[in-house]
Amino acid sequence: QVQLEESGGGLVQPGGSLRLSCTVSGFTLDYYAIGWFRQAPGKEREGVSCISGSPASTTYADSVKGRFTISRDNAKKMVYLRMNSLKPEDTAVYYCAAYVSCTSQPVGWGQGTQVTVSS
């Protein structure tokens, strides 16, 4: 059973940084792509970033390019999203999801972690 759990969210001031973690279980991480998407109140769900399996390649939404970095540690069954230079518009619930590929539909996702960027 595909299971994912996010952690690392919180309240941060504009310009600050956070690192989100996604812990996976129930499947072999090596064979899956993992992506992050976010949902803010009153806004559409937005794909933020995705990292494919081996060889790992990454994609980013234009809104976060140059500020966010996705990485994975297959041995630890973890995927990370490093978020720098955070802006108030980054405020949202962030979810990690598993995909066969970064262009396919998700096969599972977590419960989400809240990120709030505010002074």
Coordinates of N, CA and C in Angstrom, one line a residue:
Q1 N 0.9 -1.2 0.0 CA 0.0 0.0 0.0 C 0.9 1.2 0.0
V2 N 0.6 2.1 -1.0 CA 1.4 3.4 -1.1 C 1.0 4.3 0.1
Q3 N 2.0 4.7 0.8 CA 1.8 5.6 1.9 C 2.9 6.7 1.9
L4 N 2.4 7.9 2.1 CA 3.4 9.1 2.1 C 3.0 10.0 3.3
E5 N 3.9 10.6 4.0 CA 3.7 11.4 5.1 C 4.6 12.6 5.0
E6 N 4.0 13.8 5.0 CA 4.8 15.1 5.0 C 5.1 15.6 6.4
S7 N 6.1 16.3 6.5 CA 6.5 17.0 7.7 C 7.4 18.2 7.4
G8 N 7.5 19.1 8.4 CA 8.4 20.2 8.2 C 7.8 21.5 8.0
G9 N 6.5 21.5 7.9 CA 5.8 22.8 7.6 C 5.8 23.7 8.9
G10 N 5.4 24.9 8.7 CA 5.3 25.8 9.9 C 5.1 27.3 9.5
L11 N 5.4 28.1 10.4 CA 5.2 29.6 10.2 C 6.7 30.2 10.0
V12 N 6.8 30.9 8.9 CA 8.1 31.5 8.6 C 7.9 32.9 8.1
Q13 N 8.9 33.8 8.3 CA 8.8 35.1 7.8 C 9.2 35.2 6.4
P14 N 8.7 36.2 5.7 CA 9.1 36.4 4.3 C 10.6 36.4 4.1
G15 N 11.1 35.8 3.1 CA 12.6 35.7 3.0 C 13.2 34.5 3.7
G16 N 12.4 33.8 4.5 CA 13.0 32.7 5.3 C 13.0 31.4 4.5
S17 N 13.4 30.3 5.2 CA 13.5 29.0 4.6 C 12.8 27.9 5.4
L18 N 12.4 26.9 4.7 CA 11.9 25.7 5.3 C 12.4 24.5 4.5
R19 N 12.4 23.4 5.2 CA 12.7 22.1 4.4 C 11.5 21.2 4.8
L20 N 10.8 20.8 3.7 CA 9.7 19.8 3.9 C 10.3 18.4 3.6
S21 N 9.8 17.4 4.4 CA 10.2 16.1 4.2 C 9.0 15.2 3.8
C22 N 9.2 14.2 3.0 CA 8.2 13.3 2.6 C 8.7 11.9 2.9
T23 N 8.1 11.2 3.9 CA 8.5 9.8 4.2 C 7.6 8.9 3.5
V24 N 8.2 7.9 2.8 CA 7.3 7.0 2.0 C 7.4 5.6 2.6
S25 N 6.4 4.8 2.4 CA 6.4 3.4 2.8 C 5.4 2.6 1.9
G26 N 5.6 1.3 1.9 CA 4.7 0.4 1.2 C 5.1 0.3 -0.3
F27 N 6.1 0.9 -0.7 CA 6.6 0.7 -2.1 C 8.1 1.0 -2.2
T28 N 8.7 0.6 -3.3 CA 10.1 0.8 -3.5 C 10.3 2.2 -4.2
L29 N 10.8 3.1 -3.4 CA 10.9 4.5 -3.8 C 11.7 4.6 -5.2
D30 N 12.7 3.8 -5.4 CA 13.6 3.9 -6.5 C 12.8 3.9 -7.8
Y31 N 11.6 3.2 -7.9 CA 10.9 3.1 -9.1 C 9.8 4.1 -9.4
Y32 N 9.7 5.1 -8.5 CA 8.7 6.0 -8.6 C 9.2 7.5 -8.6
A33 N 8.4 8.3 -9.3 CA 8.7 9.7 -9.2 C 7.9 10.3 -8.0
I34 N 8.4 11.3 -7.4 CA 7.7 11.9 -6.2 C 7.6 13.4 -6.6
G35 N 6.4 13.9 -6.3 CA 6.2 15.3 -6.6 C 5.6 16.0 -5.4
W36 N 5.7 17.3 -5.4 CA 5.1 18.2 -4.4 C 4.0 19.1 -5.1
F37 N 2.9 19.1 -4.5 CA 1.9 20.1 -5.0 C 1.4 20.9 -3.8
R38 N 0.7 22.0 -4.1 CA 0.2 22.8 -2.9 C -1.2 23.3 -3.2
Q39 N -1.9 23.6 -2.2 CA -3.3 24.0 -2.3 C -3.5 25.2 -1.3
A40 N -3.8 26.3 -1.8 CA -4.1 27.5 -1.0 C -5.6 27.8 -1.0
P41 N -6.1 28.3 0.1 CA -7.5 28.6 0.1 C -8.0 29.5 -1.1
G42 N -9.0 29.0 -1.7 CA -9.6 29.8 -2.9 C -8.8 29.7 -4.1
K43 N -7.7 28.9 -4.1 CA -6.9 28.8 -5.3 C -6.9 27.4 -5.8
E44 N -6.5 27.2 -7.1 CA -6.4 25.9 -7.7 C -5.1 25.2 -7.2
R45 N -5.2 23.9 -7.2 CA -4.0 23.1 -6.8 C -2.9 23.4 -7.8
E46 N -1.7 23.5 -7.3 CA -0.6 23.9 -8.2 C 0.5 22.8 -8.0
G47 N 1.0 22.3 -9.0 CA 2.2 21.4 -9.0 C 3.4 22.3 -8.8
V48 N 4.2 21.9 -7.8 CA 5.4 22.7 -7.4 C 6.7 22.1 -8.0
S49 N 6.9 20.9 -7.8 CA 8.1 20.3 -8.2 C 7.9 18.7 -8.3
C50 N 8.8 18.1 -9.1 CA 8.8 16.7 -9.2 C 10.2 16.2 -9.5
I51 N 10.5 15.0 -8.9 CA 11.8 14.4 -9.2 C 11.5 12.9 -9.6
S52 N 12.1 12.6 -10.7 CA 11.8 11.2 -11.3 C 12.7 10.2 -10.6
G53 N 12.5 8.9 -11.0 CA 13.3 7.9 -10.5 C 14.7 7.9 -11.2
S54 N 15.4 6.8 -11.2 CA 16.7 6.8 -11.7 C 16.7 6.7 -13.2
P55 N 17.5 7.6 -13.9 CA 18.2 8.7 -13.3 C 17.3 9.8 -12.9
A56 N 17.6 10.5 -11.8 CA 16.7 11.5 -11.3 C 16.8 12.8 -12.1
S57 N 15.7 13.2 -12.5 CA 15.6 14.5 -13.2 C 14.5 15.3 -12.4
T58 N 14.6 16.6 -12.5 CA 13.7 17.5 -11.7 C 13.0 18.5 -12.6
T59 N 11.8 18.8 -12.1 CA 11.0 19.9 -12.8 C 10.5 20.8 -11.7
Y60 N 10.3 22.1 -12.0 CA 9.8 23.1 -11.1 C 8.8 24.0 -11.8
A61 N 7.8 24.4 -11.0 CA 6.9 25.4 -11.5 C 7.7 26.7 -11.6
D62 N 7.3 27.6 -12.6 CA 8.0 28.8 -12.8 C 7.9 29.7 -11.5
S63 N 6.9 29.5 -10.7 CA 6.7 30.4 -9.5 C 7.7 30.1 -8.4
V64 N 8.4 28.9 -8.5 CA 9.3 28.5 -7.4 C 10.7 28.3 -8.0
K65 N 10.9 28.3 -9.3 CA 12.2 28.0 -9.9 C 13.3 29.0 -9.4
G66 N 14.4 28.4 -9.0 CA 15.5 29.2 -8.4 C 15.4 29.4 -6.9
R67 N 14.2 29.1 -6.3 CA 14.0 29.2 -4.9 C 13.9 27.9 -4.2
F68 N 13.2 26.9 -4.8 CA 13.0 25.6 -4.3 C 13.9 24.6 -4.9
T69 N 14.3 23.6 -4.1 CA 15.1 22.5 -4.6 C 14.5 21.2 -4.1
I70 N 14.3 20.2 -5.0 CA 13.8 18.9 -4.6 C 14.9 17.9 -4.6
S71 N 14.9 17.0 -3.7 CA 15.9 16.0 -3.7 C 15.4 14.7 -3.1
R72 N 16.1 13.6 -3.3 CA 15.6 12.3 -2.8 C 16.7 11.5 -2.2
D73 N 16.4 10.7 -1.2 CA 17.3 9.7 -0.7 C 16.6 8.4 -0.7
N74 N 16.9 7.6 -1.7 CA 16.1 6.3 -1.8 C 16.4 5.4 -0.7
A75 N 17.6 5.4 -0.2 CA 18.0 4.4 0.9 C 17.2 4.8 2.2
K76 N 16.9 6.0 2.4 CA 16.2 6.5 3.6 C 14.7 6.6 3.3
K77 N 14.3 6.3 2.0 CA 12.9 6.4 1.6 C 12.3 7.8 1.9
M78 N 13.1 8.8 1.6 CA 12.8 10.2 1.9 C 12.9 11.1 0.6
V79 N 12.0 12.0 0.5 CA 12.1 13.1 -0.5 C 12.0 14.4 0.2
Y80 N 12.8 15.4 -0.2 CA 12.8 16.7 0.5 C 12.5 17.8 -0.5
L81 N 11.9 18.9 0.1 CA 11.7 20.1 -0.7 C 12.3 21.2 0.1
R82 N 13.4 21.7 -0.3 CA 14.1 22.9 0.3 C 13.5 24.1 -0.3
M83 N 12.9 25.0 0.6 CA 12.3 26.2 0.1 C 13.0 27.4 0.7
N84 N 13.6 28.2 -0.2 CA 14.3 29.4 0.2 C 13.6 30.7 -0.3
S85 N 13.9 31.8 0.3 CA 13.4 33.1 -0.2 C 11.8 33.0 -0.2
L86 N 11.2 32.5 0.8 CA 9.8 32.3 0.8 C 9.0 33.6 0.8
K87 N 7.9 33.6 0.1 CA 7.0 34.7 -0.1 C 5.7 34.4 0.5
P88 N 4.9 35.4 0.8 CA 3.6 35.2 1.3 C 2.7 34.4 0.4
E89 N 2.9 34.5 -0.9 CA 2.1 33.7 -1.8 C 2.5 32.3 -1.9
D90 N 3.5 31.9 -1.1 CA 3.9 30.5 -1.0 C 3.0 29.8 0.1
T91 N 2.3 30.6 0.8 CA 1.4 30.0 1.9 C 0.4 29.0 1.3
A92 N 0.4 27.8 1.8 CA -0.5 26.8 1.3 C -0.3 25.5 2.1
V93 N -1.1 24.5 1.9 CA -0.9 23.2 2.4 C -0.1 22.5 1.3
Y94 N 1.0 21.9 1.7 CA 1.9 21.2 0.7 C 1.7 19.7 0.9
Y95 N 1.6 19.0 -0.2 CA 1.4 17.6 -0.3 C 2.5 17.0 -1.1
C96 N 2.9 15.8 -0.7 CA 3.8 15.0 -1.6 C 3.0 13.8 -2.1
A97 N 3.3 13.4 -3.3 CA 2.6 12.4 -4.0 C 3.5 11.5 -4.8
A98 N 3.1 10.3 -5.0 CA 3.9 9.3 -5.8 C 3.3 9.1 -7.2
Y99 N 4.2 9.1 -8.2 CA 3.8 8.9 -9.5 C 4.6 7.8 -10.2
V100 N 4.0 7.2 -11.3 CA 4.8 6.3 -12.1 C 5.8 7.2 -12.9
S101 N 5.4 8.3 -13.3 CA 6.3 9.3 -13.9 C 5.8 10.7 -13.6
C102 N 6.6 11.7 -13.7 CA 6.2 13.1 -13.3 C 5.0 13.6 -14.2
T103 N 4.7 12.9 -15.3 CA 3.6 13.4 -16.2 C 2.4 12.5 -16.0
S104 N 2.4 11.6 -15.1 CA 1.2 10.7 -14.9 C 0.4 11.2 -13.7
Q105 N -0.7 10.5 -13.5 CA -1.6 10.8 -12.4 C -1.0 10.2 -11.1
P106 N -1.2 10.8 -10.0 CA -0.6 10.3 -8.7 C -1.2 8.9 -8.4
V107 N -0.4 8.1 -7.8 CA -0.9 6.8 -7.3 C -1.2 6.9 -5.8
G108 N -0.8 7.9 -5.1 CA -1.0 8.1 -3.7 C -0.4 9.4 -3.3
W109 N -1.0 10.0 -2.2 CA -0.4 11.2 -1.6 C -0.7 11.3 -0.1
G110 N 0.0 12.2 0.5 CA -0.1 12.3 2.0 C -1.2 13.2 2.4
Q111 N -1.2 13.5 3.7 CA -2.2 14.4 4.3 C -1.9 15.8 4.2
G112 N -0.7 16.2 3.9 CA -0.3 17.6 3.7 C 0.3 18.2 5.0
T113 N 1.1 19.2 4.8 CA 1.6 20.0 5.9 C 1.5 21.5 5.6
Q114 N 1.1 22.3 6.6 CA 0.8 23.7 6.3 C 2.1 24.5 6.4
V115 N 2.2 25.4 5.4 CA 3.3 26.3 5.3 C 2.7 27.7 5.3
T116 N 3.0 28.5 6.2 CA 2.5 29.9 6.3 C 3.7 30.9 6.3
V117 N 3.7 31.8 5.3 CA 4.7 32.8 5.2 C 4.1 34.1 5.6
S118 N 4.5 34.7 6.7 CA 3.9 35.9 7.2 C 4.8 36.6 8.2
S119 N 4.7 37.9 8.2 CA 5.5 38.7 9.2 C 4.6 38.9 10.4

